[in-house]
């Protein structure tokens, strides 16, 4: 119980530090983002309108402490402010529109990459020294290719030359979003190409890590004892070797789940996919600080929550970590 409370306290302190840094960074950047926005009106706004805009963005006071308190008050009420580039659209609306696309694409692809990669890694480690070792250089080569380059190649070959898949977007323009056959089919078709690119480029990482851990685990005494007892190869692979070899990969998988919320920025930019990563890219280009802060906050909480869950799962799966907890 004490170990659990220590972990929770650590993540709460980390969350406070990350959120505070998220508040300070835009204010440390030279210039005033509200002033940049007011410049678009070319001095046509009166003092009352200027004050109203500054209040809307939480910059009515020069006192940094008052702004910090106001920032926390807004966060606790779920208010991330209003987007500069999409004014007067609230940041929560933009995040709410992009989050389902990112979770659907990046989330499913991350889970599939982990399952396929670790499954192949366990099999390759079990059959080491045979023809299956040929998977290693192929997947390692695909993983080592810069992702933006690999994505552009995939788009050019399959979307531009062969025209098997749509070039960009999340669905065919003109369709009404909803739970109907045409829209769902269009969403799936638009997601296939980026999904293939993500899975193919990610499998090698999980395969290599699982394969190396599998080889190490197979030399342990308990595995040798299981073989001496005459247990079946399937049981040794799944119950003894595979379960213990999976533990390091599980920690990495939990961390990758946290980054799902942030999305793969390069993926969404290359494929012009309407997710959180693409929204963050546009926010950086437009110096949209409220939107950047809102997205960074969501990413921070997601990563910390995923790490906390990984710590708890690690304790459950590996009893050795409970000592001293």
Short mmCIF file of N, CA and C in Angstrom, two decimals, residues 117-287:
data_model
loop_
_atom_site.label_atom_id
_atom_site.label_comp_id
_atom_site.label_asym_id
_atom_site.label_seq_id
_atom_site.Cartn_x
_atom_site.Cartn_y
_atom_site.Cartn_z
N UNK A 117 4.42 -7.68 -33.39
CA UNK A 117 5.86 -7.63 -33.16
C UNK A 117 6.32 -8.55 -32.05
N UNK A 118 5.62 -8.52 -30.90
CA UNK A 118 6.02 -9.39 -29.80
C UNK A 118 5.75 -10.85 -30.11
N UNK A 119 4.66 -11.12 -30.84
CA UNK A 119 4.38 -12.50 -31.23
C UNK A 119 5.47 -13.06 -32.14
N UNK A 120 5.85 -12.27 -33.14
CA UNK A 120 6.93 -12.69 -34.03
C UNK A 120 8.26 -12.78 -33.29
N UNK A 121 8.49 -11.82 -32.35
CA UNK A 121 9.73 -11.84 -31.59
C UNK A 121 9.86 -13.08 -30.73
N UNK A 122 8.75 -13.49 -30.11
CA UNK A 122 8.77 -14.71 -29.29
C UNK A 122 9.04 -15.94 -30.16
N UNK A 123 8.43 -15.96 -31.34
CA UNK A 123 8.61 -17.10 -32.25
C UNK A 123 10.03 -17.14 -32.79
N UNK A 124 10.57 -15.98 -33.18
CA UNK A 124 11.93 -15.93 -33.70
C UNK A 124 12.95 -16.29 -32.61
N UNK A 125 12.71 -15.82 -31.37
CA UNK A 125 13.60 -16.17 -30.28
C UNK A 125 13.55 -17.66 -29.95
N UNK A 126 12.37 -18.25 -30.03
CA UNK A 126 12.21 -19.68 -29.77
C UNK A 126 12.89 -20.52 -30.85
N UNK A 127 12.83 -20.03 -32.10
CA UNK A 127 13.40 -20.76 -33.23
C UNK A 127 14.73 -20.15 -33.68
N UNK A 128 15.47 -19.57 -32.75
CA UNK A 128 16.72 -18.90 -33.11
C UNK A 128 17.67 -19.88 -33.81
N UNK A 129 18.43 -19.32 -34.74
CA UNK A 129 19.38 -20.15 -35.46
C UNK A 129 18.79 -20.86 -36.66
N UNK A 130 17.50 -20.62 -36.94
CA UNK A 130 16.85 -21.23 -38.11
C UNK A 130 16.55 -20.15 -39.14
N UNK A 131 15.79 -20.54 -40.15
CA UNK A 131 15.48 -19.61 -41.24
C UNK A 131 14.66 -18.40 -40.79
N UNK A 132 13.97 -18.51 -39.63
CA UNK A 132 13.13 -17.39 -39.19
C UNK A 132 13.96 -16.18 -38.76
N UNK A 133 15.27 -16.39 -38.54
CA UNK A 133 16.12 -15.24 -38.23
C UNK A 133 16.17 -14.24 -39.38
N UNK A 134 15.69 -14.65 -40.54
CA UNK A 134 15.64 -13.73 -41.68
C UNK A 134 14.68 -12.58 -41.47
N UNK A 135 13.75 -12.71 -40.51
CA UNK A 135 12.85 -11.60 -40.20
C UNK A 135 13.60 -10.41 -39.62
N UNK A 136 14.70 -10.69 -38.93
CA UNK A 136 15.39 -9.64 -38.18
C UNK A 136 15.95 -8.53 -39.07
N UNK A 137 16.77 -8.85 -40.08
CA UNK A 137 17.32 -7.76 -40.91
C UNK A 137 16.24 -7.01 -41.69
N UNK A 138 15.18 -7.72 -42.12
CA UNK A 138 14.13 -7.05 -42.88
C UNK A 138 13.40 -6.04 -42.02
N UNK A 139 12.93 -6.47 -40.85
CA UNK A 139 12.19 -5.56 -39.98
C UNK A 139 13.08 -4.45 -39.43
N UNK A 140 14.35 -4.77 -39.16
CA UNK A 140 15.27 -3.75 -38.67
C UNK A 140 15.51 -2.68 -39.73
N UNK A 141 15.62 -3.10 -40.98
CA UNK A 141 15.80 -2.15 -42.08
C UNK A 141 14.59 -1.23 -42.21
N UNK A 142 13.38 -1.80 -42.13
CA UNK A 142 12.17 -0.99 -42.25
C UNK A 142 12.04 -0.02 -41.08
N UNK A 143 12.45 -0.45 -39.89
CA UNK A 143 12.37 0.43 -38.72
C UNK A 143 13.39 1.55 -38.79
N UNK A 144 14.54 1.30 -39.40
CA UNK A 144 15.61 2.30 -39.44
C UNK A 144 15.36 3.39 -40.47
N UNK A 145 14.44 3.17 -41.40
CA UNK A 145 14.14 4.20 -42.40
C UNK A 145 13.45 5.38 -41.72
N UNK A 146 13.89 6.63 -41.97
CA UNK A 146 13.21 7.79 -41.40
C UNK A 146 11.72 7.75 -41.74
N UNK A 147 10.88 7.95 -40.72
CA UNK A 147 9.46 7.70 -40.93
C UNK A 147 8.84 8.62 -41.97
N UNK A 148 9.24 9.90 -41.96
CA UNK A 148 8.64 10.82 -42.93
C UNK A 148 8.98 10.38 -44.36
N UNK A 149 10.19 9.82 -44.55
CA UNK A 149 10.61 9.36 -45.87
C UNK A 149 9.81 8.12 -46.26
N UNK A 150 9.66 7.21 -45.31
CA UNK A 150 8.90 5.99 -45.58
C UNK A 150 7.44 6.32 -45.89
N UNK A 151 6.87 7.27 -45.12
CA UNK A 151 5.49 7.67 -45.36
C UNK A 151 5.31 8.29 -46.74
N UNK A 152 6.26 9.14 -47.14
CA UNK A 152 6.16 9.76 -48.47
C UNK A 152 6.27 8.73 -49.59
N UNK A 153 7.14 7.72 -49.40
CA UNK A 153 7.27 6.66 -50.39
C UNK A 153 5.96 5.88 -50.51
N UNK A 154 5.37 5.55 -49.37
CA UNK A 154 4.11 4.81 -49.37
C UNK A 154 3.02 5.61 -50.06
N UNK A 155 2.94 6.91 -49.76
CA UNK A 155 1.93 7.76 -50.40
C UNK A 155 2.14 7.82 -51.91
N UNK A 156 3.40 8.00 -52.31
CA UNK A 156 3.68 8.13 -53.75
C UNK A 156 3.35 6.84 -54.51
N UNK A 157 3.75 5.70 -53.94
CA UNK A 157 3.55 4.43 -54.65
C UNK A 157 2.09 4.02 -54.67
N UNK A 158 1.45 3.98 -53.52
CA UNK A 158 0.12 3.39 -53.40
C UNK A 158 -1.02 4.38 -53.64
N UNK A 159 -0.76 5.69 -53.43
CA UNK A 159 -1.82 6.67 -53.61
C UNK A 159 -1.69 7.46 -54.92
N UNK A 160 -0.44 7.78 -55.29
CA UNK A 160 -0.24 8.60 -56.50
C UNK A 160 -0.09 7.72 -57.75
N UNK A 161 0.79 6.72 -57.69
CA UNK A 161 1.06 5.90 -58.86
C UNK A 161 -0.03 4.84 -59.06
N UNK A 162 -0.22 3.98 -58.08
CA UNK A 162 -1.19 2.89 -58.20
C UNK A 162 -2.62 3.31 -57.95
N UNK A 163 -2.80 4.36 -57.17
CA UNK A 163 -4.13 4.90 -56.83
C UNK A 163 -5.02 3.84 -56.17
N UNK A 164 -4.41 3.05 -55.32
CA UNK A 164 -5.19 2.05 -54.57
C UNK A 164 -5.87 2.66 -53.35
N UNK A 165 -5.28 3.74 -52.84
CA UNK A 165 -5.79 4.37 -51.63
C UNK A 165 -5.96 5.87 -51.85
N UNK A 166 -6.80 6.52 -51.04
CA UNK A 166 -6.92 7.99 -51.12
C UNK A 166 -5.60 8.66 -50.76
N UNK A 167 -5.41 9.84 -51.29
CA UNK A 167 -4.15 10.56 -51.09
C UNK A 167 -4.03 11.14 -49.69
N UNK A 168 -5.12 11.66 -49.14
CA UNK A 168 -5.05 12.32 -47.83
C UNK A 168 -6.45 12.43 -47.24
N UNK A 169 -6.49 12.94 -46.02
CA UNK A 169 -7.77 13.16 -45.36
C UNK A 169 -8.22 11.99 -44.52
N UNK A 170 -9.32 12.21 -43.79
CA UNK A 170 -9.88 11.18 -42.95
C UNK A 170 -11.06 10.47 -43.56
N UNK A 171 -11.72 11.14 -44.52
CA UNK A 171 -12.85 10.56 -45.23
C UNK A 171 -13.12 11.38 -46.48
N UNK A 172 -13.94 10.85 -47.36
CA UNK A 172 -14.23 11.53 -48.63
C UNK A 172 -15.01 12.82 -48.39
N UNK A 173 -14.53 13.95 -48.91
CA UNK A 173 -15.27 15.21 -48.73
C UNK A 173 -16.68 15.11 -49.30
N UNK A 174 -17.62 15.71 -48.61
CA UNK A 174 -19.01 15.68 -49.05
C UNK A 174 -19.87 14.69 -48.29
N UNK A 175 -19.23 13.69 -47.68
CA UNK A 175 -19.99 12.71 -46.90
C UNK A 175 -20.38 13.31 -45.55
N UNK A 176 -21.56 12.93 -45.08
CA UNK A 176 -22.03 13.39 -43.78
C UNK A 176 -21.53 12.44 -42.70
N UNK A 177 -20.72 12.93 -41.74
CA UNK A 177 -20.23 12.04 -40.67
C UNK A 177 -21.38 11.42 -39.89
N UNK A 178 -21.27 10.13 -39.63
CA UNK A 178 -22.31 9.41 -38.89
C UNK A 178 -22.09 7.92 -38.99
N UNK A 179 -22.92 7.18 -38.28
CA UNK A 179 -22.81 5.72 -38.28
C UNK A 179 -23.60 5.15 -39.45
N UNK A 180 -23.06 5.38 -40.65
CA UNK A 180 -23.68 4.82 -41.85
C UNK A 180 -22.61 4.13 -42.68
N UNK A 181 -23.03 3.26 -43.58
CA UNK A 181 -22.10 2.42 -44.33
C UNK A 181 -21.12 3.23 -45.16
N UNK A 182 -21.60 4.26 -45.85
CA UNK A 182 -20.74 5.06 -46.73
C UNK A 182 -19.64 5.76 -45.94
N UNK A 183 -20.02 6.38 -44.82
CA UNK A 183 -19.02 7.13 -44.06
C UNK A 183 -18.00 6.20 -43.39
N UNK A 184 -18.48 5.12 -42.77
CA UNK A 184 -17.57 4.18 -42.11
C UNK A 184 -16.63 3.54 -43.11
N UNK A 185 -17.16 3.16 -44.28
CA UNK A 185 -16.31 2.58 -45.32
C UNK A 185 -15.24 3.55 -45.79
N UNK A 186 -15.62 4.83 -45.92
CA UNK A 186 -14.66 5.85 -46.35
C UNK A 186 -13.59 6.07 -45.29
N UNK A 187 -13.97 6.07 -44.01
CA UNK A 187 -13.00 6.24 -42.92
C UNK A 187 -12.00 5.09 -42.91
N UNK A 188 -12.50 3.87 -43.05
CA UNK A 188 -11.62 2.70 -43.06
C UNK A 188 -10.66 2.75 -44.24
N UNK A 189 -11.17 3.12 -45.41
CA UNK A 189 -10.33 3.19 -46.61
C UNK A 189 -9.23 4.24 -46.46
N UNK A 190 -9.57 5.40 -45.90
CA UNK A 190 -8.58 6.45 -45.71
C UNK A 190 -7.55 6.10 -44.63
N UNK A 191 -7.95 5.21 -43.70
CA UNK A 191 -7.04 4.85 -42.60
C UNK A 191 -6.11 3.69 -42.96
N UNK A 192 -6.42 2.96 -44.02
CA UNK A 192 -5.62 1.77 -44.34
C UNK A 192 -4.17 2.10 -44.67
N UNK A 193 -3.95 3.09 -45.50
CA UNK A 193 -2.57 3.41 -45.91
C UNK A 193 -1.71 3.89 -44.75
N UNK A 194 -2.16 4.88 -43.96
CA UNK A 194 -1.33 5.24 -42.80
C UNK A 194 -1.19 4.11 -41.79
N UNK A 195 -2.20 3.24 -41.68
CA UNK A 195 -2.10 2.10 -40.76
C UNK A 195 -1.01 1.15 -41.19
N UNK A 196 -0.98 0.84 -42.48
CA UNK A 196 0.06 -0.05 -43.01
C UNK A 196 1.45 0.55 -42.76
N UNK A 197 1.58 1.85 -43.01
CA UNK A 197 2.88 2.50 -42.82
C UNK A 197 3.31 2.45 -41.35
N UNK A 198 2.38 2.69 -40.43
CA UNK A 198 2.72 2.70 -39.00
C UNK A 198 3.11 1.30 -38.54
N UNK A 199 2.30 0.30 -38.90
CA UNK A 199 2.54 -1.06 -38.43
C UNK A 199 3.84 -1.62 -38.99
N UNK A 200 4.06 -1.44 -40.29
CA UNK A 200 5.26 -1.99 -40.92
C UNK A 200 6.52 -1.37 -40.33
N UNK A 201 6.48 -0.07 -40.05
CA UNK A 201 7.67 0.61 -39.54
C UNK A 201 7.86 0.40 -38.04
N UNK A 202 6.86 -0.13 -37.34
CA UNK A 202 6.95 -0.29 -35.88
C UNK A 202 7.21 -1.72 -35.44
N UNK A 203 6.90 -2.68 -36.28
CA UNK A 203 6.99 -4.09 -35.89
C UNK A 203 8.43 -4.45 -35.48
N UNK A 204 9.40 -3.95 -36.22
CA UNK A 204 10.80 -4.31 -35.97
C UNK A 204 11.26 -3.99 -34.55
N UNK A 205 10.80 -2.87 -34.03
CA UNK A 205 11.20 -2.48 -32.67
C UNK A 205 10.74 -3.52 -31.65
N UNK A 206 9.46 -3.91 -31.72
CA UNK A 206 8.93 -4.89 -30.78
C UNK A 206 9.52 -6.27 -31.03
N UNK A 207 9.72 -6.63 -32.29
CA UNK A 207 10.26 -7.95 -32.62
C UNK A 207 11.66 -8.13 -32.06
N UNK A 208 12.52 -7.16 -32.29
CA UNK A 208 13.91 -7.29 -31.85
C UNK A 208 14.01 -7.33 -30.33
N UNK A 209 13.26 -6.47 -29.65
CA UNK A 209 13.31 -6.46 -28.20
C UNK A 209 12.79 -7.75 -27.60
N UNK A 210 11.67 -8.25 -28.13
CA UNK A 210 11.10 -9.49 -27.61
C UNK A 210 12.01 -10.67 -27.92
N UNK A 211 12.60 -10.69 -29.09
CA UNK A 211 13.49 -11.80 -29.48
C UNK A 211 14.69 -11.88 -28.55
N UNK A 212 15.31 -10.74 -28.26
CA UNK A 212 16.48 -10.73 -27.38
C UNK A 212 16.13 -11.17 -25.96
N UNK A 213 14.99 -10.69 -25.46
CA UNK A 213 14.57 -11.09 -24.12
C UNK A 213 14.20 -12.57 -24.09
N UNK A 214 13.64 -13.06 -25.19
CA UNK A 214 13.25 -14.47 -25.25
C UNK A 214 14.49 -15.37 -25.18
N UNK A 215 15.55 -14.99 -25.89
CA UNK A 215 16.78 -15.78 -25.86
C UNK A 215 17.37 -15.79 -24.46
N UNK A 216 17.35 -14.63 -23.78
CA UNK A 216 17.86 -14.56 -22.41
C UNK A 216 17.03 -15.41 -21.46
N UNK A 217 15.72 -15.35 -21.62
CA UNK A 217 14.82 -16.09 -20.73
C UNK A 217 14.95 -17.59 -20.92
N UNK A 218 15.17 -18.03 -22.14
CA UNK A 218 15.26 -19.47 -22.41
C UNK A 218 16.46 -20.13 -21.72
N UNK A 219 17.44 -19.33 -21.33
CA UNK A 219 18.60 -19.90 -20.64
C UNK A 219 18.45 -19.91 -19.13
N UNK A 220 17.29 -19.44 -18.63
CA UNK A 220 17.07 -19.42 -17.19
C UNK A 220 16.82 -20.83 -16.65
N UNK A 221 17.08 -21.01 -15.37
CA UNK A 221 16.97 -22.33 -14.75
C UNK A 221 15.54 -22.86 -14.77
N UNK A 222 14.56 -21.98 -14.55
CA UNK A 222 13.19 -22.47 -14.48
C UNK A 222 12.70 -22.98 -15.83
N UNK A 223 13.23 -22.42 -16.93
CA UNK A 223 12.87 -22.92 -18.25
C UNK A 223 13.52 -24.28 -18.50
N UNK A 224 14.78 -24.40 -18.10
CA UNK A 224 15.46 -25.69 -18.24
C UNK A 224 14.77 -26.77 -17.40
N UNK A 225 14.29 -26.39 -16.21
CA UNK A 225 13.57 -27.34 -15.37
C UNK A 225 12.25 -27.75 -16.01
N UNK A 226 11.56 -26.79 -16.62
CA UNK A 226 10.30 -27.10 -17.29
C UNK A 226 10.53 -28.09 -18.44
N UNK A 227 11.62 -27.89 -19.15
CA UNK A 227 11.94 -28.83 -20.24
C UNK A 227 12.28 -30.21 -19.68
N UNK A 228 13.01 -30.23 -18.57
CA UNK A 228 13.38 -31.51 -17.97
C UNK A 228 12.14 -32.27 -17.49
N UNK A 229 11.13 -31.56 -17.08
CA UNK A 229 9.90 -32.20 -16.64
C UNK A 229 9.08 -32.76 -17.80
N UNK A 230 9.46 -32.43 -19.01
CA UNK A 230 8.76 -32.92 -20.18
C UNK A 230 7.53 -32.12 -20.56
N UNK A 231 7.45 -30.85 -20.13
CA UNK A 231 6.32 -30.02 -20.51
C UNK A 231 6.36 -29.73 -22.00
N UNK A 232 5.19 -29.49 -22.56
CA UNK A 232 5.10 -29.26 -24.00
C UNK A 232 5.77 -27.93 -24.37
N UNK A 233 6.22 -27.87 -25.61
CA UNK A 233 6.89 -26.64 -26.08
C UNK A 233 5.94 -25.45 -26.03
N UNK A 234 4.66 -25.68 -26.35
CA UNK A 234 3.69 -24.58 -26.34
C UNK A 234 3.54 -24.02 -24.93
N UNK A 235 3.48 -24.90 -23.93
CA UNK A 235 3.30 -24.43 -22.56
C UNK A 235 4.54 -23.70 -22.07
N UNK A 236 5.71 -24.21 -22.41
CA UNK A 236 6.95 -23.52 -22.00
C UNK A 236 7.02 -22.15 -22.65
N UNK A 237 6.64 -22.08 -23.91
CA UNK A 237 6.72 -20.81 -24.64
C UNK A 237 5.76 -19.78 -24.07
N UNK A 238 4.53 -20.18 -23.80
CA UNK A 238 3.51 -19.23 -23.38
C UNK A 238 3.54 -18.94 -21.88
N UNK A 239 3.72 -19.98 -21.06
CA UNK A 239 3.59 -19.82 -19.62
C UNK A 239 4.89 -19.43 -18.94
N UNK A 240 6.00 -20.01 -19.35
CA UNK A 240 7.27 -19.80 -18.66
C UNK A 240 8.13 -18.74 -19.35
N UNK A 241 8.54 -19.01 -20.56
CA UNK A 241 9.47 -18.10 -21.24
C UNK A 241 8.78 -16.84 -21.73
N UNK A 242 7.66 -17.01 -22.43
CA UNK A 242 7.01 -15.86 -23.04
C UNK A 242 6.53 -14.83 -22.04
N UNK A 243 5.93 -15.28 -20.95
CA UNK A 243 5.39 -14.34 -19.97
C UNK A 243 6.48 -13.47 -19.35
N UNK A 244 7.59 -14.06 -18.99
CA UNK A 244 8.68 -13.29 -18.37
C UNK A 244 9.43 -12.43 -19.38
N UNK A 245 9.56 -12.92 -20.60
CA UNK A 245 10.24 -12.12 -21.62
C UNK A 245 9.40 -10.91 -22.04
N UNK A 246 8.08 -10.99 -21.80
CA UNK A 246 7.18 -9.92 -22.22
C UNK A 246 7.24 -8.71 -21.30
N UNK A 247 7.73 -8.88 -20.06
CA UNK A 247 7.66 -7.80 -19.07
C UNK A 247 8.34 -6.50 -19.52
N UNK A 248 9.59 -6.52 -20.02
CA UNK A 248 10.19 -5.25 -20.48
C UNK A 248 9.41 -4.62 -21.64
N UNK A 249 8.92 -5.44 -22.55
CA UNK A 249 8.15 -4.91 -23.67
C UNK A 249 6.84 -4.30 -23.20
N UNK A 250 6.27 -4.86 -22.14
CA UNK A 250 5.02 -4.34 -21.61
C UNK A 250 5.18 -2.92 -21.09
N UNK A 251 6.32 -2.66 -20.45
CA UNK A 251 6.58 -1.31 -19.95
C UNK A 251 6.68 -0.32 -21.12
N UNK A 252 7.39 -0.72 -22.18
CA UNK A 252 7.49 0.13 -23.36
C UNK A 252 6.15 0.32 -24.05
N UNK A 253 5.33 -0.72 -24.03
CA UNK A 253 4.00 -0.64 -24.64
C UNK A 253 3.12 0.35 -23.89
N UNK A 254 3.17 0.31 -22.56
CA UNK A 254 2.38 1.24 -21.77
C UNK A 254 2.80 2.68 -22.05
N UNK A 255 4.10 2.91 -22.20
CA UNK A 255 4.59 4.24 -22.52
C UNK A 255 4.10 4.68 -23.89
N UNK A 256 4.12 3.78 -24.85
CA UNK A 256 3.64 4.11 -26.20
C UNK A 256 2.14 4.39 -26.20
N UNK A 257 1.39 3.74 -25.31
CA UNK A 257 -0.04 4.02 -25.20
C UNK A 257 -0.27 5.45 -24.73
N UNK A 258 0.59 5.93 -23.85
CA UNK A 258 0.47 7.31 -23.41
C UNK A 258 0.66 8.30 -24.54
N UNK A 259 1.59 7.99 -25.44
CA UNK A 259 1.87 8.90 -26.55
C UNK A 259 0.84 8.78 -27.66
N UNK A 260 -0.08 7.82 -27.56
CA UNK A 260 -1.14 7.72 -28.56
C UNK A 260 -1.95 9.00 -28.61
N UNK A 261 -2.22 9.58 -27.44
CA UNK A 261 -3.04 10.77 -27.37
C UNK A 261 -2.39 11.90 -28.15
N UNK A 262 -1.06 11.99 -28.07
CA UNK A 262 -0.38 13.00 -28.86
C UNK A 262 -0.39 12.70 -30.33
N UNK A 263 -0.62 11.43 -30.64
CA UNK A 263 -0.63 11.04 -32.04
C UNK A 263 0.76 11.03 -32.62
N UNK A 264 0.88 10.46 -33.77
CA UNK A 264 2.14 10.51 -34.49
C UNK A 264 2.08 11.72 -35.40
N UNK A 265 2.74 12.80 -34.99
CA UNK A 265 2.62 14.06 -35.72
C UNK A 265 3.04 13.90 -37.17
N UNK A 266 4.16 13.19 -37.38
CA UNK A 266 4.65 13.01 -38.75
C UNK A 266 3.64 12.23 -39.58
N UNK A 267 3.04 11.20 -38.97
CA UNK A 267 2.05 10.40 -39.69
C UNK A 267 0.89 11.25 -40.13
N UNK A 268 0.34 12.02 -39.22
CA UNK A 268 -0.85 12.81 -39.53
C UNK A 268 -0.55 13.96 -40.47
N UNK A 269 0.67 14.48 -40.41
CA UNK A 269 1.04 15.56 -41.34
C UNK A 269 1.26 15.01 -42.74
N UNK A 270 1.98 13.88 -42.85
CA UNK A 270 2.25 13.28 -44.15
C UNK A 270 0.96 12.88 -44.85
N UNK A 271 0.05 12.27 -44.09
CA UNK A 271 -1.20 11.79 -44.67
C UNK A 271 -2.34 12.79 -44.51
N UNK A 272 -2.04 13.99 -43.99
CA UNK A 272 -3.05 15.03 -43.81
C UNK A 272 -4.26 14.47 -43.06
N UNK A 273 -3.96 13.73 -41.99
CA UNK A 273 -5.01 13.06 -41.23
C UNK A 273 -5.50 13.97 -40.11
N UNK A 274 -6.81 14.10 -39.93
CA UNK A 274 -7.35 15.12 -39.00
C UNK A 274 -7.32 14.71 -37.54
N UNK A 275 -6.13 14.47 -36.99
CA UNK A 275 -6.01 14.05 -35.59
C UNK A 275 -5.36 15.13 -34.74
N UNK A 276 -5.04 14.75 -33.49
CA UNK A 276 -4.43 15.68 -32.55
C UNK A 276 -3.04 16.10 -33.01
N UNK A 277 -2.28 15.17 -33.59
CA UNK A 277 -0.94 15.50 -34.07
C UNK A 277 -0.97 16.57 -35.14
N UNK A 278 -1.91 16.47 -36.07
CA UNK A 278 -2.03 17.47 -37.13
C UNK A 278 -2.49 18.81 -36.55
N UNK A 279 -3.39 18.76 -35.55
CA UNK A 279 -3.84 19.99 -34.90
C UNK A 279 -2.68 20.68 -34.18
N UNK A 280 -1.80 19.89 -33.55
CA UNK A 280 -0.63 20.45 -32.88
C UNK A 280 0.31 21.09 -33.90
N UNK A 281 0.50 20.44 -35.04
CA UNK A 281 1.35 20.99 -36.09
C UNK A 281 0.81 22.35 -36.57
N UNK A 282 -0.49 22.44 -36.77
CA UNK A 282 -1.09 23.70 -37.19
C UNK A 282 -1.00 24.76 -36.10
N UNK A 283 -1.13 24.33 -34.83
CA UNK A 283 -1.03 25.28 -33.72
C UNK A 283 0.37 25.88 -33.64
N UNK A 284 1.40 25.06 -33.85
CA UNK A 284 2.78 25.56 -33.82
C UNK A 284 3.00 26.53 -34.97
N UNK A 285 2.49 26.19 -36.14
CA UNK A 285 2.65 27.08 -37.29
C UNK A 285 1.96 28.43 -37.07
N UNK A 286 0.79 28.39 -36.44
CA UNK A 286 0.02 29.61 -36.23
C UNK A 286 0.28 30.28 -34.89
N UNK A 287 1.28 29.78 -34.12
CA UNK A 287 1.60 30.32 -32.80
C UNK A 287 0.35 30.38 -31.92
#
